[in-house]
PDB file of C-alpha atoms and ligand atoms in Angstrom:
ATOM      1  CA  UNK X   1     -48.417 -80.986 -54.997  1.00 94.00           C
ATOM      2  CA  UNK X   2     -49.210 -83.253 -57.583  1.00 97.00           C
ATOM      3  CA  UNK X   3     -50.083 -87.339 -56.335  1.00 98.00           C
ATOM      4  CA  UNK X   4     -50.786 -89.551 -58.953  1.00 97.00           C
ATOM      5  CA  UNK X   5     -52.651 -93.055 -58.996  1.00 97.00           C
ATOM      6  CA  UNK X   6     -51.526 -96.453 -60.477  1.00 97.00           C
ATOM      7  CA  UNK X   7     -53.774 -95.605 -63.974  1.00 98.00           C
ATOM      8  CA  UNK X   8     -52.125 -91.717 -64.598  1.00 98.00           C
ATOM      9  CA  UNK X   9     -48.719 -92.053 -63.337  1.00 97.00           C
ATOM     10  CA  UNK X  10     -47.365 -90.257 -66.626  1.00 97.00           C
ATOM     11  CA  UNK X  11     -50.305 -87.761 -66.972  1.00 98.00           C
ATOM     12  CA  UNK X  12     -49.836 -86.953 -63.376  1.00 98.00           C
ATOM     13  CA  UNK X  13     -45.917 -86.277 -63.672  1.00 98.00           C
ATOM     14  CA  UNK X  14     -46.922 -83.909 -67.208  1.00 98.00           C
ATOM     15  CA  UNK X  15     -49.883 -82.224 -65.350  1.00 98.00           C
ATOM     16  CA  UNK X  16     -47.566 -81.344 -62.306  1.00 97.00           C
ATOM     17  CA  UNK X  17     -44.322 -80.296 -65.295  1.00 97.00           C
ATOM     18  CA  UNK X  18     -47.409 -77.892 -66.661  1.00 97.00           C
ATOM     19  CA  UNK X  19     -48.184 -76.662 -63.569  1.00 96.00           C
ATOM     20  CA  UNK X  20     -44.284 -76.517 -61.818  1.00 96.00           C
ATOM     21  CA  UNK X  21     -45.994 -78.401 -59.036  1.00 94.00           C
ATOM     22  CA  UNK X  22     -44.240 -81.332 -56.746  1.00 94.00           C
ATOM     23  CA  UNK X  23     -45.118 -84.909 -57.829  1.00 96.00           C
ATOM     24  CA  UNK X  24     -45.256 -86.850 -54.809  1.00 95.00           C
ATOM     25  CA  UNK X  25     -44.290 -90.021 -54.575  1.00 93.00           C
ATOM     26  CA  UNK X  26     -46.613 -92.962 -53.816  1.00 96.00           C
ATOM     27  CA  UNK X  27     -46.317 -96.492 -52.773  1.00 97.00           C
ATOM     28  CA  UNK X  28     -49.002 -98.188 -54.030  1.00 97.00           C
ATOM     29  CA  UNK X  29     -49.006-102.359 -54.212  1.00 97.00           C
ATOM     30  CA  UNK X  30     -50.972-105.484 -53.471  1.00 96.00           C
ATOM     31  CA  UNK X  31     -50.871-107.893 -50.721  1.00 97.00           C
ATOM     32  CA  UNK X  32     -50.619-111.224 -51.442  1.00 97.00           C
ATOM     33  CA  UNK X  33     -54.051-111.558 -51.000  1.00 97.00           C
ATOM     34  CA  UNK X  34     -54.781-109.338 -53.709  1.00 96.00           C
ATOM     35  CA  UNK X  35     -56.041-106.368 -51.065  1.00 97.00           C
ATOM     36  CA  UNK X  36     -54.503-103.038 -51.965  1.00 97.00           C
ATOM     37  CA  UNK X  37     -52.119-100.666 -49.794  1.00 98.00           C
ATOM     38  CA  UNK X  38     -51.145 -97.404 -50.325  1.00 98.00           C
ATOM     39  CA  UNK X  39     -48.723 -95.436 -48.857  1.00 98.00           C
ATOM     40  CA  UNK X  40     -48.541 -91.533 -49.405  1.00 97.00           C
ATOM     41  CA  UNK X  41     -44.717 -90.579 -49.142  1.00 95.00           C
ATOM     42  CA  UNK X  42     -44.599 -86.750 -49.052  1.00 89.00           C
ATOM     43  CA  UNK X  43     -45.509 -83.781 -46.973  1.00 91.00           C
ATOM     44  CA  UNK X  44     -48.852 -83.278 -48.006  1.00 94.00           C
ATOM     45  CA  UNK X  45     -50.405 -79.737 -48.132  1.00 91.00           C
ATOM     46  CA  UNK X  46     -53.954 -77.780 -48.750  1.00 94.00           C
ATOM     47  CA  UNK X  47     -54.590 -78.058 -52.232  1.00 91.00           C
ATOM     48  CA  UNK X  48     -53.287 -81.489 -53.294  1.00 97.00           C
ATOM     49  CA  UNK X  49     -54.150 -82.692 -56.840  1.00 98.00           C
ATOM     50  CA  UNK X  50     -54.894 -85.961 -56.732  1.00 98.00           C
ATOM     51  CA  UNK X  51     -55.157 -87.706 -60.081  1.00 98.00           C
ATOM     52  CA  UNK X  52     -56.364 -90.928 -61.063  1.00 98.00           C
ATOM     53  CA  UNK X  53     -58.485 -92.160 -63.919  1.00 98.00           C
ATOM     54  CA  UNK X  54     -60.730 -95.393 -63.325  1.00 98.00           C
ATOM     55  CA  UNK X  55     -61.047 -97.358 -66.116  1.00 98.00           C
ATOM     56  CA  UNK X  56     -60.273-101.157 -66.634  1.00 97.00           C
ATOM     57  CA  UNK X  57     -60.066-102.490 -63.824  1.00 97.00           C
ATOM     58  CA  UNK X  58     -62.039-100.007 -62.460  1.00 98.00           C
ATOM     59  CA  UNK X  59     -62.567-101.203 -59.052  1.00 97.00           C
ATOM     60  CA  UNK X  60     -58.614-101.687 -58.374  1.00 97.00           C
ATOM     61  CA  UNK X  61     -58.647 -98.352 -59.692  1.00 98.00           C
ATOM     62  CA  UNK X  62     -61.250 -96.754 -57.402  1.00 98.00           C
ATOM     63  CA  UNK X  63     -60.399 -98.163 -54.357  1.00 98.00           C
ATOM     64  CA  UNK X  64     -56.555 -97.178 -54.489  1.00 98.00           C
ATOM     65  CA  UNK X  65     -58.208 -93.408 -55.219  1.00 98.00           C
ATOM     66  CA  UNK X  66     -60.404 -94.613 -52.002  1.00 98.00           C
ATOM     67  CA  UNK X  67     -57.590 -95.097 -49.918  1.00 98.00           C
ATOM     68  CA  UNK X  68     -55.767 -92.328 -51.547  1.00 98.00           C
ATOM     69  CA  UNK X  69     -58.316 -89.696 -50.772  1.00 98.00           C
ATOM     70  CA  UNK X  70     -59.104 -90.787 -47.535  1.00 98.00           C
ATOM     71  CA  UNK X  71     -55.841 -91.165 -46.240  1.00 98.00           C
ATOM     72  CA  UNK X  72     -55.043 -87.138 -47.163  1.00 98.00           C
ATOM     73  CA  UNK X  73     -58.171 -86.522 -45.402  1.00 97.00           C
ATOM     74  CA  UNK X  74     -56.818 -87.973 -42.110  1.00 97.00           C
ATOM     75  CA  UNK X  75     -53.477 -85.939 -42.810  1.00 96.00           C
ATOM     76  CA  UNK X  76     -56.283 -82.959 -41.994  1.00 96.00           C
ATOM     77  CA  UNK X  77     -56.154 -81.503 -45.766  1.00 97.00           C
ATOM     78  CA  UNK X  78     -59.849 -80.274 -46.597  1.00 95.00           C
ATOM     79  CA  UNK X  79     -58.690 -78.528 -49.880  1.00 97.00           C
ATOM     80  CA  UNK X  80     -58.185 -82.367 -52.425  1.00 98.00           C
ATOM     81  CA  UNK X  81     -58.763 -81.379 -56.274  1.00 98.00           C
ATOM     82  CA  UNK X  82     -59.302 -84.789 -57.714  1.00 98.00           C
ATOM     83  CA  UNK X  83     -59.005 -85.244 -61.350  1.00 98.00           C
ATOM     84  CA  UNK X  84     -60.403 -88.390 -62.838  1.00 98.00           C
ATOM     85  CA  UNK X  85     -59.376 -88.247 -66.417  1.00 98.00           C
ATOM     86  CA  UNK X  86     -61.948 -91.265 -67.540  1.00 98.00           C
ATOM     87  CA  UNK X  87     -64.789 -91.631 -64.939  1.00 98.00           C
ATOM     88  CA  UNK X  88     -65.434 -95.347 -64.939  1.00 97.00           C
ATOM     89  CA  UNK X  89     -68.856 -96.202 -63.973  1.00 96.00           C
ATOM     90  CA  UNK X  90     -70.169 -93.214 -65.605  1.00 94.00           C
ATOM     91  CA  UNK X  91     -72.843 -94.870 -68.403  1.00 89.00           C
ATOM     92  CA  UNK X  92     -75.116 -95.949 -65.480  1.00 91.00           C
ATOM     93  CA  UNK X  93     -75.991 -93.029 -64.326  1.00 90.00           C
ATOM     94  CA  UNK X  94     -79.934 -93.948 -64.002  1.00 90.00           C
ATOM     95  CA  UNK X  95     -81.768 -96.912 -63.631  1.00 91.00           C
ATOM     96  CA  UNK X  96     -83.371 -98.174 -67.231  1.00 89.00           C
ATOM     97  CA  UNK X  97     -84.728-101.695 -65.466  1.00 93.00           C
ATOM     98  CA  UNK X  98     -86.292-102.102 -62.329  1.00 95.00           C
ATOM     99  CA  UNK X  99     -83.816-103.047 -59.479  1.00 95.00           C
ATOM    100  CA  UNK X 100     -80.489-101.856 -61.752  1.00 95.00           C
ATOM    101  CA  UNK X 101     -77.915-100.362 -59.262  1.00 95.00           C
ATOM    102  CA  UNK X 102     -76.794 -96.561 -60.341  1.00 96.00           C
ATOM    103  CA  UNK X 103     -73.303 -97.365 -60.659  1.00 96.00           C
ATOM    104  CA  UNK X 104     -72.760 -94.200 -61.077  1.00 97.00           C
ATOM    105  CA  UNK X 105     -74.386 -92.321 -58.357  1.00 97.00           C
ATOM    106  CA  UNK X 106     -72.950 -95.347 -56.074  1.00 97.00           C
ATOM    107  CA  UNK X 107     -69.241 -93.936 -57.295  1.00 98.00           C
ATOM    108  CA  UNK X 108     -69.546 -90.504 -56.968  1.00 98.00           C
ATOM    109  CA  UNK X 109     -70.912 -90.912 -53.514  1.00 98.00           C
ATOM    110  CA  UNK X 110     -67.849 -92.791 -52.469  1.00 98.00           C
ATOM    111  CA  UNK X 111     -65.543 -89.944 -53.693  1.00 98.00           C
ATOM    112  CA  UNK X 112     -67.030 -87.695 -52.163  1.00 98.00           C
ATOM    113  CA  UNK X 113     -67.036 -89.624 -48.654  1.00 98.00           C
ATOM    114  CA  UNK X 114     -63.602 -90.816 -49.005  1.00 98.00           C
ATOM    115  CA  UNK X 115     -62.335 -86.791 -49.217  1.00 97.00           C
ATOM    116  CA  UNK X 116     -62.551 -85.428 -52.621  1.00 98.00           C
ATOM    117  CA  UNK X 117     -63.351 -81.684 -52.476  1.00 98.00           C
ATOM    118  CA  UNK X 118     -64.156 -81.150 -56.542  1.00 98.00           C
ATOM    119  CA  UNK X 119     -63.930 -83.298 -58.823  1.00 98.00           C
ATOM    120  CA  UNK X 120     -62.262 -82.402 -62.565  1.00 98.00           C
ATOM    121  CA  UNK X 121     -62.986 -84.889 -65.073  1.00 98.00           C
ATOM    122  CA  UNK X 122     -62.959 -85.433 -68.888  1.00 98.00           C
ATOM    123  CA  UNK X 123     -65.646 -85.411 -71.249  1.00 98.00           C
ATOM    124  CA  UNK X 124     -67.700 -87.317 -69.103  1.00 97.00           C
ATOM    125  CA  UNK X 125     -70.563 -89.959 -70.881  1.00 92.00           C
ATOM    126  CA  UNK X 126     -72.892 -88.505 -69.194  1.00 92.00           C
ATOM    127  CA  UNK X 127     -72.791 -84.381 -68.385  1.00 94.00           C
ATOM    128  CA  UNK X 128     -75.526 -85.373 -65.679  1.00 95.00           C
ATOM    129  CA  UNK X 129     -72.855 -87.177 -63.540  1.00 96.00           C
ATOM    130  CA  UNK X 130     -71.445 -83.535 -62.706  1.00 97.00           C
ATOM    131  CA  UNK X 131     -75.622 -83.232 -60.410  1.00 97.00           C
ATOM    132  CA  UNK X 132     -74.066 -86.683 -58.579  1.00 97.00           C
ATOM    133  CA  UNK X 133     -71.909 -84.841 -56.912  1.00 98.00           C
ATOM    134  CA  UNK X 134     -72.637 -82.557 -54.030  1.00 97.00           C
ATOM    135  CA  UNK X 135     -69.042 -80.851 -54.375  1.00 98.00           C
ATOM    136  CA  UNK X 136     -68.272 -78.575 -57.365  1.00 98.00           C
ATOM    137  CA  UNK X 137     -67.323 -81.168 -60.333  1.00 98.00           C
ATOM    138  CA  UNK X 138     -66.417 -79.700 -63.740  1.00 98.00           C
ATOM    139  CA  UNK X 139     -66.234 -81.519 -66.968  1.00 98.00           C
ATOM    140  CA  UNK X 140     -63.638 -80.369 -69.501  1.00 98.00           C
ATOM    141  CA  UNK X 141     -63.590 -80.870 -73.388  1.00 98.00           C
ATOM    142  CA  UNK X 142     -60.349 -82.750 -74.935  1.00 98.00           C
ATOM    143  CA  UNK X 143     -61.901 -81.422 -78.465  1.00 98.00           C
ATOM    144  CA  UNK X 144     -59.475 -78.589 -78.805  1.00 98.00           C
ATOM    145  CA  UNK X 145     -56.692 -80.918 -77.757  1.00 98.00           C
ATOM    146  CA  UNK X 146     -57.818 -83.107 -80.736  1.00 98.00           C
ATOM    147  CA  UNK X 147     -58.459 -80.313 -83.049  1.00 98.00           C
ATOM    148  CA  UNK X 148     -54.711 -79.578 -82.909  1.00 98.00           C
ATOM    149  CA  UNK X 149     -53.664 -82.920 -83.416  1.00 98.00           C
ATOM    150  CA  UNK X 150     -56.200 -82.986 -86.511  1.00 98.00           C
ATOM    151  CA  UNK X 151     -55.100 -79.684 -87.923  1.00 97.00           C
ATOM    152  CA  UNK X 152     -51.166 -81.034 -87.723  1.00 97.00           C
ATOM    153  CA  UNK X 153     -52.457 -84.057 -89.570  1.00 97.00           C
ATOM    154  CA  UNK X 154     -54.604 -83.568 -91.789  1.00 96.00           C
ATOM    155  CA  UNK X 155     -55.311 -80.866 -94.173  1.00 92.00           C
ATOM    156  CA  UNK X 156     -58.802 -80.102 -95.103  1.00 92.00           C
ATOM    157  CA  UNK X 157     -60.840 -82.686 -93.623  1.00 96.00           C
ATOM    158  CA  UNK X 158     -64.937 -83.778 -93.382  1.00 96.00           C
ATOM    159  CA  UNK X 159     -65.522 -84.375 -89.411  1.00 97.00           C
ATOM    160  CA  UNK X 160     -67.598 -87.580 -88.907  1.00 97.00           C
ATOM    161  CA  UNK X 161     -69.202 -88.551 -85.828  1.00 96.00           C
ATOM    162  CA  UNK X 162     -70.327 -92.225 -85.898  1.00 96.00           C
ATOM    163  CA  UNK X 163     -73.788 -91.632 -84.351  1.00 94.00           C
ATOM    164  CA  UNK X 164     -75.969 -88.682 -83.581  1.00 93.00           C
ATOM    165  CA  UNK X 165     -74.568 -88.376 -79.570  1.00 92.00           C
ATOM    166  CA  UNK X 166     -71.241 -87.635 -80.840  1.00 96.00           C
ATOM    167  CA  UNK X 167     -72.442 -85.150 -83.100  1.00 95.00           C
ATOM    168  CA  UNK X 168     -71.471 -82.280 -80.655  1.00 96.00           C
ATOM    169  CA  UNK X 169     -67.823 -83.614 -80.092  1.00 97.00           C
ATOM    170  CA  UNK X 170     -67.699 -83.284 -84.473  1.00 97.00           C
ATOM    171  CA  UNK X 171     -69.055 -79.799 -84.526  1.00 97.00           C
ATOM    172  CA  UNK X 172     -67.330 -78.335 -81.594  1.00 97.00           C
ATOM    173  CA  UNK X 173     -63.707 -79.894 -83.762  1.00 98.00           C
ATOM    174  CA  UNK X 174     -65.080 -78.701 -86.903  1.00 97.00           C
ATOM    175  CA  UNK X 175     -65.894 -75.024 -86.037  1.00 97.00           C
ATOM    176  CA  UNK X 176     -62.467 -75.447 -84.041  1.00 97.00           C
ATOM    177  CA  UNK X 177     -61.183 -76.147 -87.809  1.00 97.00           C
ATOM    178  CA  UNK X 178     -63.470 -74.494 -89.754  1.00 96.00           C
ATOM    179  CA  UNK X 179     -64.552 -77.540 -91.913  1.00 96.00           C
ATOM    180  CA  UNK X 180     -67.614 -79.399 -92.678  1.00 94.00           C
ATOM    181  CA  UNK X 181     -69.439 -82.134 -90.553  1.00 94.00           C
ATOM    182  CA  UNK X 182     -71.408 -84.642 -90.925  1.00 93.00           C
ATOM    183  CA  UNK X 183     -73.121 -87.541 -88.740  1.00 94.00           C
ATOM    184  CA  UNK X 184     -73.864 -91.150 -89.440  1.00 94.00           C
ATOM    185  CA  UNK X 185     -77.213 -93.367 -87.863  1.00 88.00           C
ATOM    186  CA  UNK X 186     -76.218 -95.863 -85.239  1.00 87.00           C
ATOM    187  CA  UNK X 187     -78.686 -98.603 -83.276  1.00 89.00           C
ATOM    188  CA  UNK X 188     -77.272-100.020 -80.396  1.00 84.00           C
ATOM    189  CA  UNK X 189     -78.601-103.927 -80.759  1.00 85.00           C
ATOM    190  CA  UNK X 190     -76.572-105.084 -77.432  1.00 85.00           C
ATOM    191  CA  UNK X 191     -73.499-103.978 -75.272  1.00 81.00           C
ATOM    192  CA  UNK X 192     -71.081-105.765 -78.133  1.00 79.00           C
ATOM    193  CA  UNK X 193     -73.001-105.025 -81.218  1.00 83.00           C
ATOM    194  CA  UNK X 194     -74.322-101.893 -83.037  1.00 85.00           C
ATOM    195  CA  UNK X 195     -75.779-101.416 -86.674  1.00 86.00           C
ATOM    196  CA  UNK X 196     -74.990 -98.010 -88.880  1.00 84.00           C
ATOM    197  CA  UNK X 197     -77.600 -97.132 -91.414  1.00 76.00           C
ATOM    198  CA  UNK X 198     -76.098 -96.629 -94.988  1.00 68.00           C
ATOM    199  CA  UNK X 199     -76.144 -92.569 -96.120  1.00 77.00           C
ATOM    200  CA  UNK X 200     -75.138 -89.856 -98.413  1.00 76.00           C
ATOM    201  CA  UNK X 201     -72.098 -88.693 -97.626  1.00 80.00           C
ATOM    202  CA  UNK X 202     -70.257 -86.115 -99.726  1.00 86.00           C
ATOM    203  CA  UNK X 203     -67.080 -87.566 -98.663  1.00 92.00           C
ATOM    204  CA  UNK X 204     -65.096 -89.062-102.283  1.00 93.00           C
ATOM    205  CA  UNK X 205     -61.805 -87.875-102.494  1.00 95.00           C
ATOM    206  CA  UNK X 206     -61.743 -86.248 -99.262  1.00 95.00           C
ATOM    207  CA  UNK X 207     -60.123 -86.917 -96.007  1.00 97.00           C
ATOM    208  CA  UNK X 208     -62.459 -88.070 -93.015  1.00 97.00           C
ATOM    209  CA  UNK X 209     -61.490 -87.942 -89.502  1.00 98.00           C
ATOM    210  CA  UNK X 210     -64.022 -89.822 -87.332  1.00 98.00           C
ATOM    211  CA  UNK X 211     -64.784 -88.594 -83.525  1.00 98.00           C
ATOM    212  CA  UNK X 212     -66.647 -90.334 -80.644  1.00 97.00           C
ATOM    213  CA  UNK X 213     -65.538 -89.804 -76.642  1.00 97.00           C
ATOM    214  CA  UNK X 214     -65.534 -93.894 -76.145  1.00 97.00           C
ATOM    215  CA  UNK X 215     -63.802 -96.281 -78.192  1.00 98.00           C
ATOM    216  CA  UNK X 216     -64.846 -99.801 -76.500  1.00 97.00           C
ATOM    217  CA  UNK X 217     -65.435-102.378 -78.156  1.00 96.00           C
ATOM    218  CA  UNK X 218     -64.750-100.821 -81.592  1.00 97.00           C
ATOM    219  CA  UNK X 219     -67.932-101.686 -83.102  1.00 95.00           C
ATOM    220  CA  UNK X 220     -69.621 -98.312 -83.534  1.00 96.00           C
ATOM    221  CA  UNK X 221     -65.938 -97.219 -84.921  1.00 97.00           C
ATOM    222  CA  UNK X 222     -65.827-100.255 -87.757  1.00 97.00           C
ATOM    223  CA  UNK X 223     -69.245 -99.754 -89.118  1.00 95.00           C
ATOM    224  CA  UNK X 224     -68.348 -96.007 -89.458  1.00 96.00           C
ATOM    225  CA  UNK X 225     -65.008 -97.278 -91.588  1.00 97.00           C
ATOM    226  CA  UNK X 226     -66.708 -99.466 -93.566  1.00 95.00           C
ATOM    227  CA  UNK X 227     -69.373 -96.642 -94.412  1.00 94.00           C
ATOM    228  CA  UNK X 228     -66.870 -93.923 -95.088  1.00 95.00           C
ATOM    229  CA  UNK X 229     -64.669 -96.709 -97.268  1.00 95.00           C
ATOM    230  CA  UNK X 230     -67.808 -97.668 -99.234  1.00 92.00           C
ATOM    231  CA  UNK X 231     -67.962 -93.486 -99.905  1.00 92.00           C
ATOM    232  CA  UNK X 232     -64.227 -93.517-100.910  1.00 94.00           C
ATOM    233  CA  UNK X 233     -62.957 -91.599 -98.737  1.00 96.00           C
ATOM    234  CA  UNK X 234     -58.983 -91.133 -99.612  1.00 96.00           C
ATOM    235  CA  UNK X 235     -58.127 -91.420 -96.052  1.00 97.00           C
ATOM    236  CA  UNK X 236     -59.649 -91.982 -92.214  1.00 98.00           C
ATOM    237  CA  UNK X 237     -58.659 -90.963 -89.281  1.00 98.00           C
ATOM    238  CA  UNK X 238     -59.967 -92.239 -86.294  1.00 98.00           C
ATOM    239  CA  UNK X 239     -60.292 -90.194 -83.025  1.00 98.00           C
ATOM    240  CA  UNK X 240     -61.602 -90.557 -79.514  1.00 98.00           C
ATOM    241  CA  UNK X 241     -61.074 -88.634 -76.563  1.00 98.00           C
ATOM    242  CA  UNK X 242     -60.956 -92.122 -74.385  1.00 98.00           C
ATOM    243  CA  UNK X 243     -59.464 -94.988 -75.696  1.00 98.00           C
ATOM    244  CA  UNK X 244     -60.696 -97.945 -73.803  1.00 98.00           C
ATOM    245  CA  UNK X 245     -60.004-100.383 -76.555  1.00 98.00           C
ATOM    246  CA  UNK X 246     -61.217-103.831 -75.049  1.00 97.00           C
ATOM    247  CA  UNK X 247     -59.393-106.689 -76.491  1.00 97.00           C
ATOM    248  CA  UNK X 248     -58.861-106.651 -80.508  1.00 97.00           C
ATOM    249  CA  UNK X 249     -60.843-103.325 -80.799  1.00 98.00           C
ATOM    250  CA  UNK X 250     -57.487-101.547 -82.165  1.00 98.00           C
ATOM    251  CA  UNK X 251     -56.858-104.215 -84.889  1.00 98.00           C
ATOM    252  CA  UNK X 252     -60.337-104.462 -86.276  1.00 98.00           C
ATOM    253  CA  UNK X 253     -60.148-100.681 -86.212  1.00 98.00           C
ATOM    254  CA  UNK X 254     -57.309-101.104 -88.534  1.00 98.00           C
ATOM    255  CA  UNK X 255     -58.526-103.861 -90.233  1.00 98.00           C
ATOM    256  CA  UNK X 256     -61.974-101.958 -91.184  1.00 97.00           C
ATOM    257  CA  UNK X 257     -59.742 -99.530 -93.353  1.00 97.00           C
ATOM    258  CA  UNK X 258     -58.693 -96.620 -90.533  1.00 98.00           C
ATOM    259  CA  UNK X 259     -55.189 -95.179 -91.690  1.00 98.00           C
ATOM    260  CA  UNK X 260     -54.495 -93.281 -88.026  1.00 98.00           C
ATOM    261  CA  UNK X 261     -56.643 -94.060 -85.052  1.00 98.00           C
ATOM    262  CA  UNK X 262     -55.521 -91.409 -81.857  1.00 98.00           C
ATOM    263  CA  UNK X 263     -56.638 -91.022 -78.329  1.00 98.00           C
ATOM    264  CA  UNK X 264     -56.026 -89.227 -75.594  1.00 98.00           C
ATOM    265  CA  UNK X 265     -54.019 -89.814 -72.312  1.00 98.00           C
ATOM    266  CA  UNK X 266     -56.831 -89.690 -70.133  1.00 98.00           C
ATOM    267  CA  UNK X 267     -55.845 -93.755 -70.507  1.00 98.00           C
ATOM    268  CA  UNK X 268     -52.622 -95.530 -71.186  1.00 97.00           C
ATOM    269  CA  UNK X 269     -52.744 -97.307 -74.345  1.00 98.00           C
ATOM    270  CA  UNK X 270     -51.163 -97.281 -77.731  1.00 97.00           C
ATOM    271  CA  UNK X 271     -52.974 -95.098 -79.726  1.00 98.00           C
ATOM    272  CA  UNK X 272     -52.213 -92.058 -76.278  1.00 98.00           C
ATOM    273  CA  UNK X 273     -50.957 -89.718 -78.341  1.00 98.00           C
ATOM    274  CA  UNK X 274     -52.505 -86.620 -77.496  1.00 98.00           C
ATOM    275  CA  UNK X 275     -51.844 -85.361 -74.003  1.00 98.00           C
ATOM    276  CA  UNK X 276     -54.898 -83.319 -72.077  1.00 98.00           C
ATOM    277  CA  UNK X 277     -52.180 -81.965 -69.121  1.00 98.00           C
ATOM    278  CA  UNK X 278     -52.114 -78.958 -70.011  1.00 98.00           C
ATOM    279  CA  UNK X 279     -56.481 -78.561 -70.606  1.00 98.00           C
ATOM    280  CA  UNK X 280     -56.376 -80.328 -67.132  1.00 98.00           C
ATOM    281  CA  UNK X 281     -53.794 -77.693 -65.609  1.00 98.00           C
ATOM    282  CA  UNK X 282     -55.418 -74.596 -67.012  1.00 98.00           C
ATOM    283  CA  UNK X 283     -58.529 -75.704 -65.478  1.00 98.00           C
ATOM    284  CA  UNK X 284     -56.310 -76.185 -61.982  1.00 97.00           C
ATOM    285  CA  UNK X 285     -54.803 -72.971 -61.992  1.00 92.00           C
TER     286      UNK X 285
HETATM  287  C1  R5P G   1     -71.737 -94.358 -77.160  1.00 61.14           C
HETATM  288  O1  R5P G   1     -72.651 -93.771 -76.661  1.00 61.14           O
HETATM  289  C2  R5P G   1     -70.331 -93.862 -77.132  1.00 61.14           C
HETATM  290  O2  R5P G   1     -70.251 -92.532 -77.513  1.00 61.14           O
HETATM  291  C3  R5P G   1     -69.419 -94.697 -78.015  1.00 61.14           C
HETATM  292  O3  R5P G   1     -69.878 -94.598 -79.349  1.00 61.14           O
HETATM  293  C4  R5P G   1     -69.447 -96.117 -77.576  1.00 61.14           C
HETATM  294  O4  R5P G   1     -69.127 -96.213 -76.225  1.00 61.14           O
HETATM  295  C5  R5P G   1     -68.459 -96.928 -78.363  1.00 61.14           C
HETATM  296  O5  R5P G   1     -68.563 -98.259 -77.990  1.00 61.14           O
HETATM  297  P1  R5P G   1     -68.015 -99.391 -78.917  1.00 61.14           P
HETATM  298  O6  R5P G   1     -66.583 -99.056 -79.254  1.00 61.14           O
HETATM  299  O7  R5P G   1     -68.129-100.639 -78.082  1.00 61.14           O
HETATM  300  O8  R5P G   1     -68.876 -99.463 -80.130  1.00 61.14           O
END
């Protein structure tokens, strides 16, 4: 049996199709207050999926999978596979200034008290925040996922990753693809603003397809346009594995000279287009 959370109805409902599992239905709404309650309305069994990603606003979104997990828990199931598609929380997963709260190690603790037995997530920011956990957690790669939807769309193309981190994401598409790869120099200057160095890029004429796991505030995602439009690239394709797109992020992506820009469904938005049920329900089965 499959239960889905407010954020992954429609992921939920594909991961149980994948998996010919039961969805089960949920009541989940607010009080007038604004407190949340949640009502589980099937026969719950040992080895529930429960699935829920907790992005924006992630803590509506964690403390329905709170009260979620916990109330399975009191049903007596032991056996709760919880799947958090995007892992909110999960770029604080150390302290970088004296009296900084872990965010991260705060979260995982409270999954793990409310009832989660493992924990499946998605190309986590961090592959530490698997050692949070005390219970087995995996982390999964959407790059093959987005390697299809590449190889459907565009023929013979230069893999970019907009910064050195998400040079593994490029290579592990490119080898996927058997194509070139290449990384550009990014500087984080604050949470809203980044600066790309200028470099050679052997990309004239060709077709780029840009890959990062985060788009957020579109920033590191423009500069990389700009750079692969001062190169001449014919055309760009932008892809992410988790597109939280805060505010106009999707329009200046557009605006910066990206001719496709495609996520993943580990989050509703517009640019969802590639699904990761059936990566999640090979890893469940
Ligand atoms: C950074 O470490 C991540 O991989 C992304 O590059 C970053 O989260 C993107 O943020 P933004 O869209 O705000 O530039």
């Amino acid at each position: 049996m499959i239960i889905g959370g407010s954020s992954s109805q429609k992921l939920a409902a594909n991961i149980a199709q994948e998996m010919g599992d039961v969805l089960c239905p949920l009541e989940s709404r607010k009080f007038p207050d604004g407190e949340r309650y949640v009502r589980i309305k099937g026969e719950v069994e040992e080895g529930v999926v429960v699935v829920q990603s907790t992005g924006y606003p992630q803590d509506e979104n964690l403390m329905e999978l709170f009260l979620i997990l916990k109330t399975i828990r009191d049903m007596g199931i032991t056996n709760i596979r919880t799947v958090i598609p995007y892992f909110g929380y999960g770029r604080q997963e150390k302290s970088f200034n004296y009296g900084e709260a872990v965010s991260a190690d705060v979260v995982c603790q409270l999954i793990e008290f409310a009832g989660a037995s493992s924990i499946y997530s998605i190309n986590l920011h961090e592959q530490s925040i698997c050692d949070l956990f005390k219970i087995p957690a995996y982390n999964l790669s959407a790059m093959p996922a987005i390697a299809n939807y590449v190889k459907d769309n565009v023929e013979d193309p230069v893999i970019i990753a907009p910064d050195k981190g998400a040079l593994g994401f490029a290579q592990e598409v490119a080898s996927l693809l058997n194509c070139q790869c290449d990384h550009l120099e990014k500087i984080r200057l604050s949470p809203e603003k980044v600066e790309t160095k200028p470099k050679n890029l052997d990309i004239e004429g060709r077709d780029a397809v840009i890959i990062d796991d985060i788009i957020s505030t579109g920033g590191t995602i423009v500069n990389a346009c700009s750079i692969l439009k001062e190169h001449q690239a014919s055309r760009i394709v932008v892809s992410c594995v988790h597109p939280v797109l805060v505010g106009d992020a999707l329009l200046k992506i557009f605006a910066a000279g990206a001719d496709d820009v495609v996520g993943t469904d580990t989050l509703k938005s517009e640019v969802s287009n590639v699904s990761v049920a059936s990566l999640v329900a090979d890893a469940l089965k």
